Structures are given as structure tokens and as C-alpha cells.
mmCIF file of C-alpha atoms in Angstrom:
data_model
loop_
_atom_site.group_PDB
_atom_site.id
_atom_site.type_symbol
_atom_site.label_atom_id
_atom_site.label_comp_id
_atom_site.label_asym_id
_atom_site.label_seq_id
_atom_site.Cartn_x
_atom_site.Cartn_y
_atom_site.Cartn_z
ATOM 1 C CA MET A 1 -9.071 89.065 45.196
ATOM 2 C CA ARG A 2 -8.366 88.167 41.544
ATOM 3 C CA GLY A 3 -4.832 89.547 41.798
ATOM 4 C CA SER A 4 -3.881 87.279 44.846
ATOM 5 C CA HIS A 5 -5.158 84.217 43.139
ATOM 6 C CA LEU A 6 -2.821 84.765 40.079
ATOM 7 C CA SER A 7 -0.058 85.662 42.383
ATOM 8 C CA ARG A 8 -0.504 82.315 44.382
ATOM 9 C CA THR A 9 -0.480 80.466 41.145
ATOM 10 C CA ARG A 10 2.654 82.028 39.811
ATOM 11 C CA THR A 11 4.463 81.534 43.144
ATOM 12 C CA LEU A 12 3.460 77.890 43.225
ATOM 13 C CA ALA A 13 4.680 77.421 39.587
ATOM 14 C CA ALA A 14 8.001 79.068 40.417
ATOM 15 C CA ALA A 15 8.471 76.912 43.512
ATOM 16 C CA LEU A 16 7.824 73.716 41.482
ATOM 17 C CA ALA A 17 10.167 74.733 38.801
ATOM 18 C CA LEU A 18 12.864 75.586 41.374
ATOM 19 C CA ALA A 19 12.384 72.209 43.112
ATOM 20 C CA ALA A 20 12.586 70.273 39.882
ATOM 21 C CA SER A 21 15.799 72.040 38.733
ATOM 22 C CA GLY A 22 17.220 71.420 42.218
ATOM 23 C CA ALA A 23 16.348 67.765 41.971
ATOM 24 C CA VAL A 24 18.058 67.493 38.610
ATOM 25 C CA ALA A 25 21.200 69.339 39.852
ATOM 26 C CA LEU A 26 21.441 67.179 42.936
ATOM 27 C CA SER A 27 20.631 63.819 41.146
ATOM 28 C CA GLY A 28 24.364 62.878 41.063
ATOM 29 C CA CYS A 29 24.905 63.535 44.764
ATOM 30 C CA GLY A 30 25.554 60.477 46.984
ATOM 31 C CA GLN A 31 26.867 58.378 44.080
ATOM 32 C CA LYS A 32 30.344 56.884 43.756
ATOM 33 C CA GLN A 33 33.060 59.550 43.503
ATOM 34 C CA GLN A 34 34.366 60.321 40.003
ATOM 35 C CA THR A 35 37.962 60.996 39.359
ATOM 36 C CA VAL A 36 38.775 63.848 36.907
ATOM 37 C CA GLY A 37 42.206 64.099 35.187
ATOM 38 C CA THR A 38 44.215 67.207 35.440
ATOM 39 C CA ALA A 39 44.941 69.190 32.250
ATOM 40 C CA PRO A 40 48.222 70.963 31.842
ATOM 41 C CA PRO A 41 47.968 74.785 32.177
ATOM 42 C CA PRO A 42 47.557 76.667 28.945
ATOM 43 C CA LYS A 43 50.849 77.237 27.232
ATOM 44 C CA LYS A 44 52.104 80.766 27.214
ATOM 45 C CA GLN A 45 52.576 82.080 23.624
ATOM 46 C CA ASP A 46 56.024 83.040 22.666
ATOM 47 C CA ALA A 47 56.892 86.158 20.516
ATOM 48 C CA PHE A 48 56.379 84.385 17.262
ATOM 49 C CA GLU A 49 52.951 82.963 18.164
ATOM 50 C CA ARG A 50 51.879 86.378 19.347
ATOM 51 C CA ARG A 51 52.981 87.939 16.176
ATOM 52 C CA ALA A 52 51.551 85.221 13.899
ATOM 53 C CA ASP A 53 48.080 85.531 15.680
ATOM 54 C CA GLN A 54 48.274 89.436 15.252
ATOM 55 C CA ILE A 55 48.981 89.012 11.563
ATOM 56 C CA VAL A 56 46.145 86.486 11.126
ATOM 57 C CA ARG A 57 43.632 88.852 12.865
ATOM 58 C CA SER A 58 44.633 92.040 11.054
ATOM 59 C CA TRP A 59 45.599 90.767 7.489
ATOM 60 C CA PRO A 60 46.274 92.600 5.214
ATOM 61 C CA LYS A 61 46.887 95.706 7.373
ATOM 62 C CA VAL A 62 50.109 94.624 9.126
ATOM 63 C CA SER A 63 53.124 96.746 9.927
ATOM 64 C CA PRO A 64 56.706 95.457 10.326
ATOM 65 C CA ILE A 65 58.014 94.912 13.775
ATOM 66 C CA ALA A 66 60.476 97.398 15.196
ATOM 67 C CA GLY A 67 64.096 96.132 15.723
ATOM 68 C CA ARG A 68 65.536 92.749 15.071
ATOM 69 C CA GLN A 69 64.593 89.860 17.393
ATOM 70 C CA GLN A 70 66.253 86.469 17.487
ATOM 71 C CA ALA A 71 62.765 84.826 17.481
ATOM 72 C CA LEU A 72 61.576 86.855 14.528
ATOM 73 C CA LEU A 73 64.306 87.043 11.831
ATOM 74 C CA PRO A 74 63.054 88.384 8.418
ATOM 75 C CA LEU A 75 63.166 86.053 5.570
ATOM 76 C CA VAL A 76 65.473 86.836 2.635
ATOM 77 C CA GLY A 77 63.412 84.842 0.157
ATOM 78 C CA VAL A 78 61.112 81.831 -0.587
ATOM 79 C CA GLU A 79 61.212 79.314 -3.372
ATOM 80 C CA ARG A 80 58.001 79.099 -5.322
ATOM 81 C CA PRO A 81 56.535 75.524 -4.991
ATOM 82 C CA LYS A 82 55.855 73.399 -8.002
ATOM 83 C CA ASN A 83 52.187 73.054 -7.179
ATOM 84 C CA THR A 84 49.700 74.034 -4.424
ATOM 85 C CA ASP A 85 49.577 70.392 -2.970
ATOM 86 C CA VAL A 86 52.991 70.726 -1.412
ATOM 87 C CA ARG A 87 53.431 70.440 2.374
ATOM 88 C CA GLU A 88 56.930 71.852 2.411
ATOM 89 C CA ILE A 89 58.225 75.416 1.666
ATOM 90 C CA THR A 90 61.844 76.280 1.301
ATOM 91 C CA VAL A 91 62.840 79.812 2.687
ATOM 92 C CA THR A 92 66.064 81.613 2.983
ATOM 93 C CA VAL A 93 66.737 82.831 6.477
ATOM 94 C CA GLY A 94 69.025 85.766 7.100
ATOM 95 C CA HIS A 95 70.746 85.194 10.441
ATOM 96 C CA SER A 96 73.808 86.258 12.297
ATOM 97 C CA ALA A 97 77.069 84.567 11.397
ATOM 98 C CA CYS A 98 77.537 83.944 15.093
ATOM 99 C CA ASP A 99 74.403 81.921 15.543
ATOM 100 C CA ILE A 100 75.164 78.320 16.445
ATOM 101 C CA ARG A 101 71.589 77.250 15.474
ATOM 102 C CA PHE A 102 69.075 78.778 13.237
ATOM 103 C CA GLY A 103 65.894 77.659 11.394
ATOM 104 C CA ALA A 104 62.398 78.688 10.437
ATOM 105 C CA ARG A 105 58.983 77.935 11.873
ATOM 106 C CA SER A 106 55.429 78.523 10.814
ATOM 107 C CA HIS A 107 51.794 79.205 11.989
ATOM 108 C CA GLU A 108 49.070 78.219 9.786
ATOM 109 C CA SER A 109 45.451 79.523 9.403
ATOM 110 C CA LYS A 110 42.692 79.003 6.812
ATOM 111 C CA ASP A 111 44.016 81.749 4.545
ATOM 112 C CA LEU A 112 47.658 82.398 5.606
ATOM 113 C CA VAL A 113 50.934 80.654 6.407
ATOM 114 C CA VAL A 114 52.996 82.935 8.679
ATOM 115 C CA ILE A 115 56.820 82.011 8.591
ATOM 116 C CA THR A 116 59.650 83.512 10.522
ATOM 117 C CA GLY A 117 63.256 82.742 10.804
ATOM 118 C CA TRP A 118 64.974 82.200 14.152
ATOM 119 C CA GLY A 119 68.568 82.134 15.422
ATOM 120 C CA LYS A 120 70.417 81.274 18.630
ATOM 121 C CA LYS A 121 73.677 82.929 19.364
ATOM 122 C CA LYS A 122 76.667 81.136 20.902
ATOM 123 C CA SER A 123 77.536 83.105 24.023
ATOM 124 C CA ALA A 124 77.005 86.752 24.733
ATOM 125 C CA LYS A 125 80.649 86.817 25.696
ATOM 126 C CA GLY A 126 83.346 87.205 23.071
ATOM 127 C CA MET A 127 83.379 89.308 19.990
ATOM 128 C CA CYS A 128 81.003 88.738 17.145
ATOM 129 C CA THR A 129 81.114 90.771 13.736
ATOM 130 C CA GLU A 130 77.297 90.436 13.321
ATOM 131 C CA ASN A 131 77.743 89.635 9.555
ATOM 132 C CA LEU A 132 74.685 88.408 7.910
ATOM 133 C CA ALA A 133 74.562 84.750 6.951
ATOM 134 C CA THR A 134 71.824 83.255 4.641
ATOM 135 C CA ASP A 135 70.781 79.661 4.608
ATOM 136 C CA ARG A 136 68.002 77.754 3.061
ATOM 137 C CA VAL A 137 65.581 75.988 5.431
ATOM 138 C CA THR A 138 62.599 73.759 4.647
ATOM 139 C CA VAL A 139 59.393 74.273 6.622
ATOM 140 C CA ARG A 140 57.007 71.454 6.817
ATOM 141 C CA LEU A 141 53.338 72.497 6.868
ATOM 142 C CA LYS A 142 50.533 70.697 8.709
ATOM 143 C CA SER A 143 48.247 70.795 5.565
ATOM 144 C CA ALA A 144 48.794 71.550 1.804
ATOM 145 C CA LEU A 145 49.533 75.046 0.823
ATOM 146 C CA ALA A 146 46.319 75.005 -1.218
ATOM 147 C CA GLY A 147 46.277 78.637 -2.313
ATOM 148 C CA ARG A 148 47.103 80.287 1.026
ATOM 149 C CA LYS A 149 49.289 83.394 1.092
ATOM 150 C CA VAL A 150 52.729 82.997 2.614
ATOM 151 C CA VAL A 151 53.518 85.984 4.894
ATOM 152 C CA ASP A 152 56.853 86.943 6.628
ATOM 153 C CA ALA A 153 56.223 87.393 10.329
ATOM 154 C CA ALA A 154 58.929 89.940 10.794
ATOM 155 C CA THR A 155 58.107 92.274 7.977
ATOM 156 C CA GLY A 156 54.467 91.490 7.532
ATOM 157 C CA LYS A 157 54.900 91.247 3.809
ATOM 158 C CA GLN A 158 53.408 88.670 1.583
ATOM 159 C CA LEU A 159 56.056 86.480 0.125
ATOM 160 C CA LEU A 160 53.939 84.457 -2.273
ATOM 161 C CA LYS A 161 50.483 83.406 -3.036
ATOM 162 C CA GLY A 162 50.069 79.667 -2.881
#
């Protein structure tokens, strides 16, 4: 008999808890309809963003990427900033002489600034000698360099310590 009394008490307590949680969950029912805005779908990461995330996750054990990609051109050099409070870094990008546009972009984390060069070729039609051209490009940072390391996304090498 003693076991059945405890069993009924536990069952009653569980039923009351379930009823209370159901009442809380349904308390918004029957009220005015709410409108919820739509969010854009998550942006798909491009080749540079995937590479930069990989470098940040596995730093300092990073290997260079295989082959040359237009979205991940290696940097030829970087100018040492005057101090660590700077929000701009000047890099030298090696790109194709046939590129109609070129530049550099960055990905920042707490400890690293990952930078890559990029280039956009004219047309796939026609002849191109594929000579290397180098140009200086200024990259604007979201926050001050402040001691973070600067890493080339294409090679995985540290270019300077901020």
C-alpha cells in the first residue's frame, strides 16, 4: 500500500507541473497576431572568407593553398606601420598584367589580420602574357592593428607582427 500512495503523489505532482507549463506556453494564444520581420538568408562565404576562417582556427599551423586563385593572390610585401594604433595597412599585391581591376581585402579576428590580394581579368578571350604586375594597395581595418599579427591568406605566412 505504501508504494501506491507515493506513486499517486508523484503522478499528481507531475500532472500539475505539466498543466502549469502548458498554461505558460499557451498564455499568448488568442491574443492579437504579431508580425515578425524576415531576415535575409545567411550569406554564403566566398573562397577568401573560408580561407581566412581556416587560418584563424588553425593558426599558426597553416599551409599554403595549392595553385593560384584570382580571389587569393599572394602579397609581395607589406609596409610596416608607424605605430600599432593605425587602421590602415599598405600591402603590395602581385597580380596579372591583364587584370582590369585588382585590390586587397582583410578578415580580422582578435589576434590576426588576414589579408589577400585579388584580381579580375579582362576577358577570357584574347591573348595575355600573364606577366606579374605589382601595385600598392591600402587596406582599411575595422579596428586598430594593436599588436595583432598580419597573415597572407594565400601563403599562410606571417607578414608582420603589429
